[in-house]
């Protein structure tokens, strides 16, 4: 029997059985090739060669979309949403709301950027990550058009500028390939390194447009209605759909806080480990197949944490965090031949003293995970200066009171804020991969502190820390 007829018949049967489109295409092609007498490797080669323009990319999107759906089943996106809801308690101030707003936009931007290279799921992450965050957006009265602009910048701006992941497909295979193909008749030829520079102007326009959208066009509060969408089984066309009109949506902080505590998903450690393992294996498979450029840098350093602010609390005194020292390893990913990179600070737990009028009053432990996007000023010397901006977190636990606060219960709330970075890398003349670095980071942090004597709240205030972190260390680039 004709191999083409058999392949089409198999595809038809699998489609009726509602098998995934991707699996249907692959299975049908393999069966058709084997029936025609081709080996498995020859069948796969012929299948890839037969894909039309853009079909290979579409097939990759479909497979990675399934990967994103699997991650959503782990419950991690819902857990993230409830953590953000928990930050908006009954007594949330305007400062806290603004901080959570920009934290949320930052999460969307980082997720969009990483979806093009590190975890290449492209737009498949949107239906996974965004729906759980809608309630947070509603409570913040965040205009969703601003969130859409941020997502667009992260998605489109990344793949039209950085030649990594999907950016490599667009810039090298589609854009550069067609330019060189058509330009050959006119002796026009472009190199890989030219592509990011050529796309820098439109990307800069996107950045300016996004900033204008967030801070001007869509900065005003916008009211949305929280409601559960019931499944529709029948539609009466004689009765038009009606929406509930609400002029003002009151911020119900108590309900949100209770929901964050009671309905937040409890995820087993095994599930979290398996989700992280899936992400790591995805990265490894890209590196093994050559679909991602391997350009990592590991840094190991020692840091001095120097708070720059103190807090004067009426009836209590002056509260200030003390200087501390920490071991601060970090991992940096360099985006191909561009001057851009992303660095994640993975500091070990830090024990910190908080003083009241110069005397030790509280000791606590905290983690300061920080993500910054950096611009490296490449030049002909061995010094490479860099600057970076991003976000940081203050995750506190194990608070112990002493001195003037002995006998009280002190709780320090988790906090998130802006982070800035400036520094330089130095590579000695005889070094191939290693070097030394020095940088200074600024973190905008003001965690909420609650002091209780029994069941009575004795004091509640924002502890202004805003530390500068000075780090000296060793770097190794793979």
Short mmCIF file of N, CA and C in Angstrom, two decimals, residues 156 176-177 202 212 240 301 327 333 371 390 396 452 468 475:
data_model
loop_
_atom_site.label_atom_id
_atom_site.label_comp_id
_atom_site.label_asym_id
_atom_site.label_seq_id
_atom_site.Cartn_x
_atom_site.Cartn_y
_atom_site.Cartn_z
N UNK A 156 8.89 40.51 22.63
CA UNK A 156 9.35 40.94 21.31
C UNK A 156 10.73 41.59 21.38
N UNK A 176 18.73 37.54 9.13
CA UNK A 176 20.04 37.55 8.47
C UNK A 176 20.06 36.62 7.26
N UNK A 177 19.38 35.47 7.38
CA UNK A 177 19.35 34.53 6.26
C UNK A 177 18.72 35.13 5.02
N UNK A 202 14.98 50.11 17.10
CA UNK A 202 13.58 49.78 17.39
C UNK A 202 13.37 49.29 18.82
N UNK A 212 6.78 55.08 28.95
CA UNK A 212 5.72 56.09 28.81
C UNK A 212 4.37 55.48 29.16
N UNK A 240 -29.14 39.70 25.60
CA UNK A 240 -27.75 40.14 25.48
C UNK A 240 -27.00 39.95 26.80
N UNK A 301 32.45 35.54 46.08
CA UNK A 301 33.02 36.71 46.72
C UNK A 301 32.60 36.88 48.17
N UNK A 327 29.11 35.71 52.73
CA UNK A 327 29.64 34.99 51.57
C UNK A 327 28.58 35.06 50.48
N UNK A 333 24.58 35.03 33.39
CA UNK A 333 24.41 34.51 32.02
C UNK A 333 24.65 35.65 31.04
N UNK A 371 18.23 39.83 41.52
CA UNK A 371 18.39 39.63 40.08
C UNK A 371 18.64 40.99 39.44
N UNK A 390 17.72 46.00 38.71
CA UNK A 390 16.86 44.83 38.88
C UNK A 390 16.06 44.91 40.16
N UNK A 396 13.13 37.08 55.74
CA UNK A 396 13.61 37.00 57.12
C UNK A 396 12.96 35.85 57.88
N UNK A 452 5.34 42.55 69.54
CA UNK A 452 4.18 42.19 70.35
C UNK A 452 4.62 41.82 71.76
N UNK A 468 24.00 49.31 51.15
CA UNK A 468 24.96 49.24 50.05
C UNK A 468 25.83 48.02 50.34
N UNK A 475 36.02 35.32 39.67
CA UNK A 475 35.04 34.92 38.67
C UNK A 475 35.65 33.89 37.72
#
